[in-house]
């Protein structure tokens, strides 16, 4: 039968398309249903890739703004960003990558079925795209429908002045001013982008500190850096009202001391998190167990219905805090595909998931924070080393931040590594291997770190944990 496959994947985000490729590599006949005009999902179209492209533009502007210091002559005109050109370059990068996924589908003989999928029971998936067709999955259906921005009660997102990251990524102008609600990764990344581009930026965070999932020392360093460069940060504060006007938004903010501030800004960006996408999927209709809108799965991504799996942003493993990250969705996709193909799999260790926040300065972290380690009952020993004393940091003009190692004094085991500063999102790779391999601080000390690199801070933080940093 033409519409019969081993595996039907719903959604071509970083979870779905990676699962599809792995399943095809293992000899399965695979179809992917995707309703967007391009493959790649949130990550490629509205998330990781376009935001990081904008951040690279912000970094380029930062260098040009300091041209004199770098000995580069560009005349006396103030450096400014050209938004049409910025979008042009970003869109080319996105288009190149989505075409890359299309190429990989062809290479692996995966059928892209264009349209919106609905679970129809008994291994069937109905696809709507003008007409309706039904696909049948002999082995498994993988639901990878992802997430979308979540609103906040009392704030009407009009997608014009009161916006989400989906609109922020396409803003044709540099906002004169913007309030950013929420200081998770999305919030602080846009704060870094728009502030560098020239906007007045006000970040409002409900919890007592920025990037609340990070180690407290990282939050404090980011807030210090943001404040130094003129980004207003209200923590322990909340947006209590917002009304879009013709050319802006009237925003009420209840600040920490209980007082209310009224601001008129060009935009309000609601960056308070993302919720699962299951509308129209008929998930409950076919018997999937759900939890607060998320699809419940086991450690190998089986749902409550045999023959239906789910991965990525749309799932919950029953414990709070399933990370909504592209690399997590991909890793889950690979495990699901291998299990469906009959391979032995090992469950992911979610304590070993690296987190990267591409704000300026960047944040990279893996494993337990100092507070979490104490709460787990460890006799915590910490070592910190500042980037600022490193030759490489001075050359790059990127001297902010530090690396912090959290370890268990009794066994010397590394429990977590947290860093803030330039290139932390790259340096976290070493930290992830160290945590994944359950390394000790001593093993990290004995690992030679090349010179001159920012990675020397990781080695030195290990020395510092044993009270023996060389360069401080
Ligand atoms: C601004 C922003 C920045 C981000 N930056 C990072 C980052 O730097 N690093 C990182 O790791 N993560 C980042 N993320 C998160 C990352 O994008 C997501 O975790 C990841 O995309 C999740 O992948 P997924 O496959 O689960 O879902 P998605 O990527 O959301 O893909 C789901 C796909 O399913 C399709 N779909 C949904 N329903 C149907 C249906 N019924 N029929 C057919 N198709 C359907 C959608 O169109 C979509 O293409 C960012 C997110 C945002 C919003």
Coordinates of C-alpha atoms in Angstrom, one line a residue, residues 66-355:
X66 CA 34.9 49.2 19.7
X67 CA 36.7 49.6 16.3
X68 CA 39.1 52.2 17.7
X69 CA 40.2 49.9 20.5
X70 CA 40.9 47.2 17.9
X71 CA 42.8 49.6 15.6
X72 CA 40.3 49.3 12.9
X73 CA 39.5 52.6 11.0
X74 CA 35.9 52.9 9.9
X75 CA 35.5 56.7 9.9
X76 CA 33.6 58.7 12.4
X77 CA 30.1 57.6 11.7
X78 CA 28.5 55.7 14.6
X79 CA 28.2 52.0 13.9
X80 CA 24.5 51.0 13.4
X81 CA 22.7 47.9 12.5
X82 CA 20.8 47.6 9.2
X83 CA 17.8 45.4 10.0
X84 CA 16.8 44.5 6.4
X85 CA 20.4 43.2 5.8
X86 CA 20.4 41.4 9.2
X87 CA 17.1 39.6 8.3
X88 CA 18.4 38.8 4.9
X89 CA 21.5 37.1 6.2
X90 CA 19.5 35.3 9.0
X91 CA 16.9 34.1 6.6
X92 CA 19.6 32.8 4.2
X93 CA 21.1 30.8 7.1
X94 CA 17.7 29.4 8.0
X95 CA 16.8 28.6 4.4
X96 CA 20.1 26.8 3.9
X97 CA 19.6 24.7 7.0
X98 CA 16.0 23.8 6.2
X99 CA 17.0 22.8 2.7
X100 CA 19.7 20.7 4.3
X101 CA 17.1 18.7 6.2
X102 CA 15.1 18.2 3.0
X103 CA 18.3 16.9 1.4
X104 CA 18.8 14.5 4.3
X105 CA 15.2 13.3 3.9
X106 CA 15.9 12.5 0.2
X107 CA 19.2 10.8 1.0
X108 CA 17.5 8.6 3.6
X109 CA 14.4 8.0 1.4
X110 CA 12.1 9.6 3.9
X111 CA 8.7 10.9 2.6
X112 CA 7.8 14.4 3.7
X113 CA 4.0 14.4 3.7
X114 CA 2.8 18.0 3.7
X115 CA -0.2 18.8 5.9
X116 CA -1.6 18.7 9.4
X117 CA -1.8 15.3 11.1
X118 CA -4.4 13.8 13.3
X119 CA -4.2 10.5 15.2
X120 CA -6.9 8.2 13.9
X121 CA -6.3 5.1 15.9
X122 CA -5.1 1.6 15.0
X123 CA -1.8 2.9 13.6
X124 CA -3.5 5.4 11.3
X125 CA -2.7 9.1 10.9
X126 CA -5.0 11.3 8.9
X127 CA -3.3 14.2 7.0
X128 CA -5.2 17.3 6.0
X129 CA -3.9 19.5 3.3
X130 CA -6.9 20.6 1.2
X131 CA -7.8 16.9 0.8
X132 CA -7.4 14.1 3.4
X133 CA -5.2 11.1 3.1
X134 CA -4.6 8.3 5.7
X135 CA -1.1 7.0 6.5
X136 CA -0.7 3.7 8.2
X137 CA 2.3 3.0 10.6
X138 CA 3.1 -0.8 10.8
X139 CA 5.4 -0.4 13.8
X140 CA 5.0 3.0 15.4
X141 CA 3.8 6.6 15.3
X142 CA 6.2 9.1 16.8
X143 CA 4.5 12.3 18.0
X144 CA 6.9 15.2 17.9
X145 CA 4.6 18.2 17.7
X146 CA 6.7 20.4 19.9
X147 CA 5.7 23.5 21.7
X148 CA 4.6 27.1 21.2
X149 CA 4.8 30.3 23.2
X150 CA 2.6 30.3 26.3
X151 CA 0.7 33.4 27.3
X152 CA 0.0 34.8 30.8
X153 CA -3.5 35.3 32.2
X154 CA -4.4 39.0 32.0
X155 CA -2.0 39.9 29.2
X156 CA -3.5 39.9 25.7
X157 CA -0.9 39.0 23.1
X158 CA -1.9 40.9 20.0
X159 CA 1.2 39.7 18.1
X160 CA 1.9 43.3 17.0
X161 CA 2.9 45.3 20.0
X162 CA 2.5 42.6 22.7
X163 CA 4.5 39.9 21.1
X164 CA 6.2 36.5 21.6
X165 CA 9.5 35.2 20.4
X166 CA 7.8 34.2 17.1
X167 CA 7.3 37.9 16.3
X168 CA 10.4 39.2 18.0
X169 CA 12.6 37.2 15.6
X170 CA 11.0 38.9 12.6
X171 CA 10.8 42.5 13.9
X172 CA 11.7 44.8 11.0
X173 CA 12.8 47.6 13.2
X174 CA 15.0 48.0 16.2
X175 CA 12.5 48.8 19.0
X176 CA 13.1 52.1 20.7
X177 CA 12.2 50.4 23.9
X178 CA 11.0 47.0 25.0
X179 CA 9.8 45.3 28.2
X180 CA 10.8 41.7 28.3
X181 CA 8.6 39.6 30.6
X182 CA 10.6 36.6 31.8
X183 CA 14.3 36.1 32.2
X184 CA 14.8 32.5 31.0
X185 CA 17.0 31.8 28.0
X186 CA 14.6 33.4 25.5
X187 CA 14.1 36.5 27.5
X188 CA 17.8 37.3 28.3
X189 CA 18.9 36.4 24.7
X190 CA 16.5 38.9 23.2
X191 CA 17.5 41.4 25.9
X192 CA 21.1 41.0 24.8
X193 CA 20.2 41.3 21.1
X194 CA 17.9 44.4 21.3
X195 CA 20.1 46.2 23.8
X196 CA 23.2 45.8 21.6
X197 CA 21.1 46.9 18.6
X198 CA 20.2 50.1 20.4
X199 CA 16.9 49.5 22.3
X200 CA 16.2 50.6 25.8
X201 CA 15.5 47.2 27.5
X202 CA 13.7 46.5 30.7
X203 CA 13.6 42.9 31.9
X204 CA 10.9 41.9 34.4
X205 CA 11.3 38.6 36.3
X206 CA 8.8 37.2 38.8
X207 CA 11.4 35.2 40.7
X208 CA 14.1 36.8 42.8
X209 CA 16.9 36.5 40.2
X210 CA 17.6 36.4 36.5
X211 CA 17.9 33.0 34.7
X212 CA 16.4 31.3 37.7
X213 CA 17.3 27.7 36.7
X214 CA 21.0 28.5 36.8
X215 CA 23.4 28.5 39.8
X216 CA 22.8 31.6 41.9
X217 CA 26.3 32.9 41.3
X218 CA 25.7 32.8 37.5
X219 CA 22.4 34.8 38.0
X220 CA 24.2 37.4 40.1
X221 CA 27.0 37.8 37.5
X222 CA 24.5 38.2 34.6
X223 CA 22.5 40.8 36.5
X224 CA 25.7 42.7 37.4
X225 CA 26.7 42.6 33.7
X226 CA 23.2 43.6 32.4
X227 CA 23.0 46.5 34.9
X228 CA 26.5 47.7 34.1
X229 CA 25.6 48.1 30.4
X230 CA 22.3 49.7 31.1
X231 CA 19.7 47.0 30.9
X232 CA 17.1 47.6 33.6
X233 CA 16.4 44.5 35.6
X234 CA 13.4 44.1 37.9
X235 CA 13.5 40.8 39.8
X236 CA 10.8 39.7 42.2
X237 CA 8.5 41.8 40.0
X238 CA 5.6 41.3 37.7
X239 CA 3.8 42.8 34.8
X240 CA 0.3 43.5 36.2
X241 CA -1.2 45.0 33.1
X242 CA -0.4 45.8 29.5
X243 CA -2.5 47.6 26.8
X244 CA -1.4 47.9 23.2
X245 CA -1.7 51.4 21.7
X246 CA -1.2 52.5 18.1
X247 CA 2.5 52.8 18.4
X248 CA 3.4 51.1 21.6
X249 CA 2.3 49.4 24.8
X250 CA 1.3 50.8 28.2
X251 CA 2.8 48.5 30.8
X252 CA 2.2 48.3 34.5
X253 CA 5.0 46.7 36.5
X254 CA 4.7 45.8 40.2
X255 CA 8.3 46.1 41.4
X256 CA 9.9 44.3 44.3
X257 CA 8.9 46.8 47.0
X258 CA 5.2 46.6 46.0
X259 CA 5.2 49.9 44.1
X260 CA 3.8 50.1 40.6
X261 CA 5.7 51.6 37.7
X262 CA 3.8 52.7 34.6
X263 CA 5.9 52.6 31.4
X264 CA 5.1 53.3 27.7
X265 CA 7.3 51.2 25.5
X266 CA 7.4 50.2 21.9
X267 CA 6.9 46.5 22.5
X268 CA 6.2 44.0 25.3
X269 CA 7.8 40.7 24.7
X270 CA 6.1 37.9 26.6
X271 CA 8.9 35.3 27.2
X272 CA 7.4 33.3 30.1
X273 CA 7.7 29.8 28.7
X274 CA 6.2 27.4 26.1
X275 CA 3.4 25.0 26.2
X276 CA 2.8 21.7 24.4
X277 CA 1.2 21.6 20.9
X278 CA -1.5 19.0 20.7
X279 CA -4.5 21.0 19.4
X280 CA -6.3 19.0 16.7
X281 CA -4.1 16.0 17.2
X282 CA -6.9 13.9 18.8
X283 CA -4.4 12.7 21.4
X284 CA -7.0 12.1 24.1
X285 CA -9.4 10.6 21.5
X286 CA -7.0 7.7 20.8
X287 CA -6.4 7.2 24.5
X288 CA -3.1 9.0 25.2
X289 CA -2.6 9.8 28.9
X290 CA -1.9 13.5 29.3
X291 CA -0.5 15.6 32.1
X292 CA -1.3 19.4 32.0
X293 CA -1.5 19.2 28.2
X294 CA 1.8 17.2 27.8
X295 CA 1.9 13.6 26.5
X296 CA 3.0 11.2 29.2
X297 CA 5.8 8.9 28.2
X298 CA 8.1 6.3 29.8
X299 CA 11.9 6.4 29.8
X300 CA 11.9 4.9 26.3
X301 CA 9.3 7.4 25.0
X302 CA 6.3 5.0 24.8
X303 CA 3.0 6.6 25.4
X304 CA 0.2 4.9 27.2
X305 CA -1.0 3.6 23.8
X306 CA 1.0 0.7 22.3
X307 CA 2.4 1.7 18.9
X308 CA 2.4 5.5 19.7
X309 CA 5.6 7.1 21.0
X310 CA 6.2 10.8 21.7
X311 CA 9.4 12.9 22.1
X312 CA 10.6 16.5 22.5
X313 CA 8.9 19.5 23.8
X314 CA 5.5 17.9 23.8
X315 CA 6.2 15.2 26.4
X316 CA 6.4 14.8 30.1
X317 CA 8.2 12.0 31.9
X318 CA 6.0 12.5 34.9
X319 CA 8.5 14.6 36.8
X320 CA 8.6 18.4 36.6
X321 CA 11.1 20.2 34.4
X322 CA 11.5 18.1 31.3
X323 CA 14.0 20.3 29.4
X324 CA 12.6 21.9 26.3
X325 CA 15.8 21.9 24.3
X326 CA 16.7 21.0 20.7
X327 CA 19.5 18.6 21.7
X328 CA 17.2 16.9 24.2
X329 CA 14.5 16.4 21.6
X330 CA 17.1 14.9 19.2
X331 CA 18.6 12.6 21.8
X332 CA 15.1 11.3 22.6
X333 CA 14.3 10.9 18.9
X334 CA 17.3 8.7 18.4
X335 CA 16.4 6.5 21.5
X336 CA 12.8 6.2 20.3
X337 CA 13.9 5.2 16.8
X338 CA 16.4 2.7 18.0
X339 CA 13.9 1.1 20.4
X340 CA 11.3 0.9 17.6
X341 CA 13.9 -0.8 15.3
X342 CA 14.6 -3.4 18.0
X343 CA 17.9 -2.1 19.3
X344 CA 18.9 -2.1 22.9
X345 CA 18.7 1.4 24.3
X346 CA 19.7 3.2 27.5
X347 CA 17.6 5.8 29.1
X348 CA 18.8 9.4 29.0
X349 CA 20.3 10.9 32.2
X350 CA 18.6 14.2 32.4
X351 CA 21.1 15.4 35.0
X352 CA 23.7 15.3 32.2
X353 CA 21.9 17.7 29.8
X354 CA 24.0 20.7 29.0
X355 CA 22.2 24.0 29.0

